[in-house]
Every structure is written in structure tokens, then in C-alpha cells.
CSV table of C-alpha atoms in Angstrom, one decimal:
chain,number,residue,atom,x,y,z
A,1,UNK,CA,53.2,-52.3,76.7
A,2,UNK,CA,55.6,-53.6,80.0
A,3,UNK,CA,57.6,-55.9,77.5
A,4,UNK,CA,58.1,-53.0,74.9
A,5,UNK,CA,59.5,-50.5,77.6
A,6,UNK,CA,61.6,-53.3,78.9
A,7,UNK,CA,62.9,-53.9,75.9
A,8,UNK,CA,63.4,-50.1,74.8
A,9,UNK,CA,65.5,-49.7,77.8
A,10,UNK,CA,67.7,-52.7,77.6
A,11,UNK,CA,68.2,-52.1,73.9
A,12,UNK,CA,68.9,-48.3,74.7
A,13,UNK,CA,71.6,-49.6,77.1
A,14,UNK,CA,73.3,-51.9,74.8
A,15,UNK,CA,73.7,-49.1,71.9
A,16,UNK,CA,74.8,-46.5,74.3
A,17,UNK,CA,77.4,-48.4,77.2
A,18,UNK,CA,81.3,-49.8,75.4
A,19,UNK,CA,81.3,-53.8,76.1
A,20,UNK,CA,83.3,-56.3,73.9
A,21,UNK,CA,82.2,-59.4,72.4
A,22,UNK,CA,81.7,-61.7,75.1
A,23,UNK,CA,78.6,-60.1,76.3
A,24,UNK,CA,75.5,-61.3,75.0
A,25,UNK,CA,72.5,-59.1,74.2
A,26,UNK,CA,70.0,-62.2,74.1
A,27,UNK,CA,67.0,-63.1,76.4
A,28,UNK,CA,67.5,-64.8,79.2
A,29,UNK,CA,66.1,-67.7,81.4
A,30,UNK,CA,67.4,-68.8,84.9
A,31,UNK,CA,64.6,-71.5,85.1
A,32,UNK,CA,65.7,-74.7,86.0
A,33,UNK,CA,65.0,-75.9,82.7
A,34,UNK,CA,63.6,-74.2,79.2
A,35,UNK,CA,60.0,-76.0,79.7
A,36,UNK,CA,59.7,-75.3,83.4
A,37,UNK,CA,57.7,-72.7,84.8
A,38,UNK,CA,58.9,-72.3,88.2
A,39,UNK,CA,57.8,-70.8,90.4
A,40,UNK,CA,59.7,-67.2,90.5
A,41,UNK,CA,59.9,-63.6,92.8
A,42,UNK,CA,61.1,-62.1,89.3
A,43,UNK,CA,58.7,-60.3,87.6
A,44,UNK,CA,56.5,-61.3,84.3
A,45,UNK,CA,58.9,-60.7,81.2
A,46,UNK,CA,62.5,-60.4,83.4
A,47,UNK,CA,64.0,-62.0,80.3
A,48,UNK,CA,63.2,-59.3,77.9
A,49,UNK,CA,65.6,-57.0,80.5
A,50,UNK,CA,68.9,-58.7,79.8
A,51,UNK,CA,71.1,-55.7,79.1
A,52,UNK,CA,74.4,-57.4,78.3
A,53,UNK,CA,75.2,-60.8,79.8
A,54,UNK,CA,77.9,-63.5,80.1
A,55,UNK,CA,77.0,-67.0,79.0
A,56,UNK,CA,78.6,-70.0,81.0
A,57,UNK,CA,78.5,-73.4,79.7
A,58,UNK,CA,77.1,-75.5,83.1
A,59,UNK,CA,79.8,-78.5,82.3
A,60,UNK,CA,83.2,-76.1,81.5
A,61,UNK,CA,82.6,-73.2,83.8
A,62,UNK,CA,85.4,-71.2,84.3
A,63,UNK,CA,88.4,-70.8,86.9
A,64,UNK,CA,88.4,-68.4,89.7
A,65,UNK,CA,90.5,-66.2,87.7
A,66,UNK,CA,88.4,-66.0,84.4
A,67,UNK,CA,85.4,-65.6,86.8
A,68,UNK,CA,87.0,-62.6,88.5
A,69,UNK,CA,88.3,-61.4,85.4
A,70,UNK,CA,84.5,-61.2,83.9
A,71,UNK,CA,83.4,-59.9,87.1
A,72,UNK,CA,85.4,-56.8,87.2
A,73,UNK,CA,83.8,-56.4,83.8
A,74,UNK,CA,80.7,-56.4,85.1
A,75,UNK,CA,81.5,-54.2,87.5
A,76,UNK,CA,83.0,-51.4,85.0
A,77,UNK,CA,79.7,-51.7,82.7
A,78,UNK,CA,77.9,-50.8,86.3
A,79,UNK,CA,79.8,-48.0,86.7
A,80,UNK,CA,79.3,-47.0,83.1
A,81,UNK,CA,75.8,-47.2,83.5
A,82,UNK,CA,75.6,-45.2,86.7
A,83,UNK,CA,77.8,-42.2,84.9
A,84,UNK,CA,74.9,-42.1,82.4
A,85,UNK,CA,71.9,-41.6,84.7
A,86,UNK,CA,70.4,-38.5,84.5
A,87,UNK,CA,69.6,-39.3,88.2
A,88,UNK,CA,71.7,-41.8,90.4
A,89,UNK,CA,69.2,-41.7,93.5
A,90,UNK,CA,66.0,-42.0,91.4
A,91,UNK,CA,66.3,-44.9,88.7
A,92,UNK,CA,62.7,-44.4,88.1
A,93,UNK,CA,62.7,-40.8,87.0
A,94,UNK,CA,65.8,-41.8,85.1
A,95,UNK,CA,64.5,-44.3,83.4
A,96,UNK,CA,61.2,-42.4,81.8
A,97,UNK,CA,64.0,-39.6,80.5
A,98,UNK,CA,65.8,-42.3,79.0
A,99,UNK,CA,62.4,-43.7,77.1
A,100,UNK,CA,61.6,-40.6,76.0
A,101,UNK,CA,65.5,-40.0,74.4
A,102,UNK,CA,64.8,-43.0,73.0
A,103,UNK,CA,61.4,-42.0,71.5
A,104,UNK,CA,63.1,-38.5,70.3
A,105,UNK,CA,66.1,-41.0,68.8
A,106,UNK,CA,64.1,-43.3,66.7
A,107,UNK,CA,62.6,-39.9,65.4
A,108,UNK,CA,65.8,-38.5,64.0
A,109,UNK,CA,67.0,-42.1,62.9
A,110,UNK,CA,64.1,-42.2,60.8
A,111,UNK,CA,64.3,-38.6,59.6
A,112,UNK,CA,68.1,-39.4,58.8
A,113,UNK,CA,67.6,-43.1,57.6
A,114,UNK,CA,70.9,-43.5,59.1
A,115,UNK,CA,72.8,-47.0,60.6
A,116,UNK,CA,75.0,-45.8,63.7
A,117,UNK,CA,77.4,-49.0,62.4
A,118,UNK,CA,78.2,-47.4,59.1
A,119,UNK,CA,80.6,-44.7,58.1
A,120,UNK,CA,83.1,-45.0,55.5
A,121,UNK,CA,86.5,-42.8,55.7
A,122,UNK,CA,87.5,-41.1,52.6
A,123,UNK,CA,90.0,-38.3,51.8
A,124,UNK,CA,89.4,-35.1,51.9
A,125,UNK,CA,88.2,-33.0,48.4
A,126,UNK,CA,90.9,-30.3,47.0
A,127,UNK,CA,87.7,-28.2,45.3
A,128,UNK,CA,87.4,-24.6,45.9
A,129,UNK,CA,84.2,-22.7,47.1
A,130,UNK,CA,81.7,-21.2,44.9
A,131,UNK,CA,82.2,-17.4,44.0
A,132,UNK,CA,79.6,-15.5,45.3
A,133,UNK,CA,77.8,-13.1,43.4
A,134,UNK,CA,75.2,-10.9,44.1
A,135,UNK,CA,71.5,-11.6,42.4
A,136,UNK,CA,69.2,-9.3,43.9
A,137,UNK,CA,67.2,-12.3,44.4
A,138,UNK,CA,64.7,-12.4,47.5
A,139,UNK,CA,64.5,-16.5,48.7
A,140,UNK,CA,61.9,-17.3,51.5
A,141,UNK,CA,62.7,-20.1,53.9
A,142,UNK,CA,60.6,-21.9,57.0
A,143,UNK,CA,63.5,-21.0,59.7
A,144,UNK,CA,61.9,-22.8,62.3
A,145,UNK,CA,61.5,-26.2,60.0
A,146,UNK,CA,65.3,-26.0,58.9
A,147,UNK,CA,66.8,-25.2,62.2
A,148,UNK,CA,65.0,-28.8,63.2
A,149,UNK,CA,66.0,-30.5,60.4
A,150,UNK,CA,69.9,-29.2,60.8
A,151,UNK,CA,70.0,-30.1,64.8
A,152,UNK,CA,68.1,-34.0,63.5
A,153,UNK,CA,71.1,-34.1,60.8
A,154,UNK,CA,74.0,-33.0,63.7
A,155,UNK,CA,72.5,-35.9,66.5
A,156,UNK,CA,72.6,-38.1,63.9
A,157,UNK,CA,75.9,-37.5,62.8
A,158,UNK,CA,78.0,-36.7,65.8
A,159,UNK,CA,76.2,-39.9,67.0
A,160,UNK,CA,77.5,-41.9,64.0
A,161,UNK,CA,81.2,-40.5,64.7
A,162,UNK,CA,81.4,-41.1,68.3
A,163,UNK,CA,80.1,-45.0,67.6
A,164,UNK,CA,83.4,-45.0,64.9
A,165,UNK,CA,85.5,-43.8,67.4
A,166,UNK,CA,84.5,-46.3,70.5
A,167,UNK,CA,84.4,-49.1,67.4
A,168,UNK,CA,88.0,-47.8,66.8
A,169,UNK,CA,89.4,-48.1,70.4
A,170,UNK,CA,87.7,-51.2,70.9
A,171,UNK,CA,89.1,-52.8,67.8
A,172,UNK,CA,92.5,-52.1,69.5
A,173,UNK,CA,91.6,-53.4,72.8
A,174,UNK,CA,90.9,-49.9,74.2
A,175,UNK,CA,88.4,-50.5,76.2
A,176,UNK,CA,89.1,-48.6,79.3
A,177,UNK,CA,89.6,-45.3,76.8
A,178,UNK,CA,86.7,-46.4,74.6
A,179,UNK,CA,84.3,-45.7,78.1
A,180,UNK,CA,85.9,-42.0,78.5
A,181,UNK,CA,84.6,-41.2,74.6
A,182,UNK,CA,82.3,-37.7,75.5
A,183,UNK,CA,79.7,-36.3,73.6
A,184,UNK,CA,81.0,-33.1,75.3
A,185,UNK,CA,78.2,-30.6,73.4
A,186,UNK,CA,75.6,-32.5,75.4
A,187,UNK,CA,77.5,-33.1,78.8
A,188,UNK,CA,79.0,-29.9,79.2
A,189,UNK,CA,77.4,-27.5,77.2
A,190,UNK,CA,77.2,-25.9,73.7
A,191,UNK,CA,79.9,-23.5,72.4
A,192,UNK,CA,83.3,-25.2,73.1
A,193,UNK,CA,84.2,-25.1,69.8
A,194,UNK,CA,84.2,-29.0,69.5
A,195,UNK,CA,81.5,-31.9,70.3
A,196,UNK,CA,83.3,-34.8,71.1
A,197,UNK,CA,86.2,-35.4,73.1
A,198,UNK,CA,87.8,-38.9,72.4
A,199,UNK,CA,91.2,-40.8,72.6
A,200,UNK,CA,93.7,-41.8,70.0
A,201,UNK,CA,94.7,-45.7,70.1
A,202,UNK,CA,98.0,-44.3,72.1
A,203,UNK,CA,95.8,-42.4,74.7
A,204,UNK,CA,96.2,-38.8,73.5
A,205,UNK,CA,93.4,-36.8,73.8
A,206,UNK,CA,91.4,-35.2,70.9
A,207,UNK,CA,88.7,-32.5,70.6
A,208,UNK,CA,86.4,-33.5,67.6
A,209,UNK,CA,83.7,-31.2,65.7
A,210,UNK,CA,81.0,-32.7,63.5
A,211,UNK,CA,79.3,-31.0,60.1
A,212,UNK,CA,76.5,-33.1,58.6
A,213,UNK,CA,74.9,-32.6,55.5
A,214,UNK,CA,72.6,-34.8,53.3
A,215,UNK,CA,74.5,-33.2,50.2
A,216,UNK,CA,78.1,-34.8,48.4
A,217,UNK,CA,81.9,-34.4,49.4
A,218,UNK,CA,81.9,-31.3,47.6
A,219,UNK,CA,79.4,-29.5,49.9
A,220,UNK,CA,80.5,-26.6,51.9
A,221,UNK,CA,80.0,-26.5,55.7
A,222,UNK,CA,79.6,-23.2,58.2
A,223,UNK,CA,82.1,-23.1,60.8
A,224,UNK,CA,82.4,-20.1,63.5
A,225,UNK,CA,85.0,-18.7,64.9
A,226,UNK,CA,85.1,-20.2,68.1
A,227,UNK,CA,85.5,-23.0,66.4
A,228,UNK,CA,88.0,-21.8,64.3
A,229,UNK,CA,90.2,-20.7,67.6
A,230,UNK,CA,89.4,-24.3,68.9
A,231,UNK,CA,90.9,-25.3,66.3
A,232,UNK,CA,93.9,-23.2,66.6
A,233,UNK,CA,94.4,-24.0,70.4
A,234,UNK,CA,94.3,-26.7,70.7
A,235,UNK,CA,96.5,-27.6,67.2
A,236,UNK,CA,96.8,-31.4,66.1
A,237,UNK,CA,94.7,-32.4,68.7
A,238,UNK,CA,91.6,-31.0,66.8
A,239,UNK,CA,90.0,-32.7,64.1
A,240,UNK,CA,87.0,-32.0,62.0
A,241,UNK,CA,84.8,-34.9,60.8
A,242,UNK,CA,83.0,-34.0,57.8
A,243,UNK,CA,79.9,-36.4,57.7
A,244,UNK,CA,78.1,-36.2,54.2
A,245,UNK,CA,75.7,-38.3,52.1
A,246,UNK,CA,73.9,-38.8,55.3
A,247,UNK,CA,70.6,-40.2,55.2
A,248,UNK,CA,70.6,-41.2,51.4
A,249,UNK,CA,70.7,-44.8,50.0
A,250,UNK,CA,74.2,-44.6,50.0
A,251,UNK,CA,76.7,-45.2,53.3
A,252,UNK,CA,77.2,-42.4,55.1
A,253,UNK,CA,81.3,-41.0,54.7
A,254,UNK,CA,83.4,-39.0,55.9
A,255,UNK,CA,86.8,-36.9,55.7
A,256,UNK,CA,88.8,-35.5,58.5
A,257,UNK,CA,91.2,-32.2,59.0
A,258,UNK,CA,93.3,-32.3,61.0
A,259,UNK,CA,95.0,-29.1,63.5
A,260,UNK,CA,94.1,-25.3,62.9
A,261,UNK,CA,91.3,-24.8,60.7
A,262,UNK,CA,92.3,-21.2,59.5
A,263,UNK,CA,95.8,-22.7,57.8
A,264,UNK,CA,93.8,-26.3,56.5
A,265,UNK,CA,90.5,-24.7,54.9
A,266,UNK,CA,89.6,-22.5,52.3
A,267,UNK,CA,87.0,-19.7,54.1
A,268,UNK,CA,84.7,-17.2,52.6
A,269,UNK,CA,83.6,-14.4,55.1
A,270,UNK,CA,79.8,-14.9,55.2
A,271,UNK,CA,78.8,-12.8,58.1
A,272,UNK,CA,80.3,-9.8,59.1
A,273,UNK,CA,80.8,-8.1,62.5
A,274,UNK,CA,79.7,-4.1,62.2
A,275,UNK,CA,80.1,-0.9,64.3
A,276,UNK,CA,80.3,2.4,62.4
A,277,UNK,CA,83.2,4.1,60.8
């Protein structure tokens, strides 16, 4: 039971904190030799805690500057860590929130079926909306079940988008921007308009909202209207990520639009706001 929580929280650690490829995420061993059991201070099953590591080669270890180079990367993946504490002064309590996030996040994975590695850009659809039409139809619905299954589909998915945009300032050696990426809905609350704040590859800012659905390209998404005036203020700097075909067999993709939302989508008024004439 030790060695699972160990490893839950190092493997937690390695999704979550930015690191290029020189790390390793492997078990390690500081005995003298693989065979020997010497004797240690370090507790039973230290080697299932490796959260990221360098590996030196004991006959071609490195200059000072390389070594103080891979230190000061260290360093930042410390400080990266320490930002992400719920609790800096008590690792402890952090440490059984993080288990549990970690519990709740192999829920939704397995609701969603969902890779955080995969998402595949396309372009945007140029379908209109569906008419609507009055039936006279009454539909019943469990509110309570689809409100769950809506917030499981939008982790997963804004999850899956900020992932592609760390992957895509790392790729151009962004590191130092790639550690700023926000999952701002979470961090500073719900009702900006916008759940992630990242960086394009020049350093500009950029205020992103997520839709999710299961469903094809074609599927229409809700938006409000503070998102819509996010949208608006904040111009080319905003961008929708529309995630679909999420949790199928088939890759999760996506298309993005870009600046004000009321000139780039094609709305229908579903909800109304009322006072009497």
C-alpha cells in the first residue's frame, strides 16, 4: 500500500510539473552496487519516489558548467513543485489532497477513456446550426447525472489542451513560458470567461476556453456571454478550443477560433433575459 502511494505521487508529479527530456522518470538506486543491500537511513521503497531525475554516467561525468546548468534545472522543477502545493508549510496535508486529485483523476480518465498525449488539430467546420422548431414535446433528463458527466468531459478536456499547449512551448524550447501555462478556472476561480491562460511561441499572452463533447465536429457547443465579452476584450488574444470525439475509439481533435466570438460564430439565442413590458 506504501509503494502504490509512493508511486501515485511521483507519477502525479511527473504528469503535472514541465521538464524536458533529460529527466528520467525511472527508479532509482544509490547502492553502491545493484546486488548490494547496504545498509541505508532511506526508507523501504525510496526508489519507487524518483520524481524526475538526471542520470550521470560514473566514467564521463560532466564539467562544472553542465553540472550547474542541470542544477539550476533542478532548482526551477523545485520551485515548480512548491507553486503547486496546496500547502507549502505542511507537505503532509498536501500530499493526501494530491492522492485524492489523483483518485478523482483516474475516475474521469476512465469515464472519458481519454490519453492527455493525444489531440489532433483540424480546421474548423463552415456548417450552420439546426433550425429550431417547436414540438410540444416534454423530454425528462437526470440533471444531477448530466451536470457530472459535463464537468468529467470539461477536466478532461481542458486537461488535454493545456498538455498540447506546454507540449507546444516545449517543442520550441519554451520552457521557462511552458511553466507559466494556468489552468486559470481552477486557480483563480470560475467565471472569467476563459480557463486557461497560456503563451504563444513569441511570449504573447493568450486567454483560452475549452468546449468538450463526446459528439463529431459538427456538434454545437453553449457559450455565455461572459464569454462572449471575453472574447471581445480581449480580441486576438482569445481563442476557443473546440475538443470533440472525446472519449470514443477515435483521437480526440480539435479546432480553434480565434478573437471575438460574436463576429467568428454563428449564435442562436437559447435563453432569454425577461422583465415585463
Amino acid at each position: 500500500m506504501a509503494k502504490k502511494k509512493i508511486e501515485s505521487v511521483a507519477n502525479y508529479w511527473q504528469e503535472n510539473l514541465v521538464y524536458d527530456e533529460r529527466f528520467t522518470t525511472q527508479k532509482i538506486n544509490i547502492c553502491r552496487t545493484p546486488k548490494n543491500k547496504l545498509n541505508t537511513d532511506l526508507p523501504a521503497g525510496y526508489e519507487y519516489g524518483n520524481i524526475l531525475s538526471i542520470r550521470y554516467d560514473a566514467n564521463k561525468i560532466p564539467d562544472n558548467f553542465n553540472l550547474e546548468n542541470d542544477l539550476k534545472l533542478m532548482i526551477a522543477l523545485l520551485y515548480q513543485l512548491q507553486m503547486k502545493l496546496v500547502d507549502p508549510q505542511n507537505v503532509e496535508a498536501s500530499i493526501n489532497i494530491l492522492l485524492q486529485k489523483q483518485s478523482d483523476s483516474e475516475i474521469i480518465r476512465e469515464n472519458s477513456n481519454v490519453q492527455s498525449s493525444e489531440l489532433k488539430t483540424v480546421l474548423a467546420p463552415q456548417k450552420g446550426l439546426p433550425k429550431y422548431e417547436y414540438t410540444g414535446k416534454v423530454t425528462k433528463s437526470d440533471i444531477e447525472k448530466k451536470n457530472t458527466t459535463r464537468k468529467a468531459l470539461g477536466d478532461s478536456g481542458e486537461k488535454l489542451v493545456i498538455n498540447f499547449e506546454k507540449n507546444k512551448l516545449l517543442e520550441n524550447n519554451k520552457i521557462e513560458l511552458a511553466t507559466k501555462v494556468k489552468h486559470s478556472s481552477i486557480s483563480d476561480g470560475d467565471g472569467l470567461g476563459y480557463d486557461i491562460t497560456s503563451y504563444e511561441t513569441d511570449g504573447k499572452k493568450i486567454y483560452i476556453e475549452v468546449k468538450s463533447t463526446t459528439g463529431d465536429i459538427n456538434t454545437p457547443f453553449y457559450i455565455s456571454r461572459n464569454e462572449l465579452s471575453a472574447s471581445q476584450k480581449f480580441g486576438e488574444s482569445y481563442k476557443l478550443y473546440r475538443v470533440f470525439n472525446l472519449g470514443g475509439k477515435n483521437t480526440p481533435q480539435v479546432y480553434i477560433i480565434n478573437g471575438d466570438l460574436n463576429k467568428n460564430l454563428r449564435l442562436n439565442a437559447v435563453d432569454y433575459e425577461a422583465l415585463p413590458k
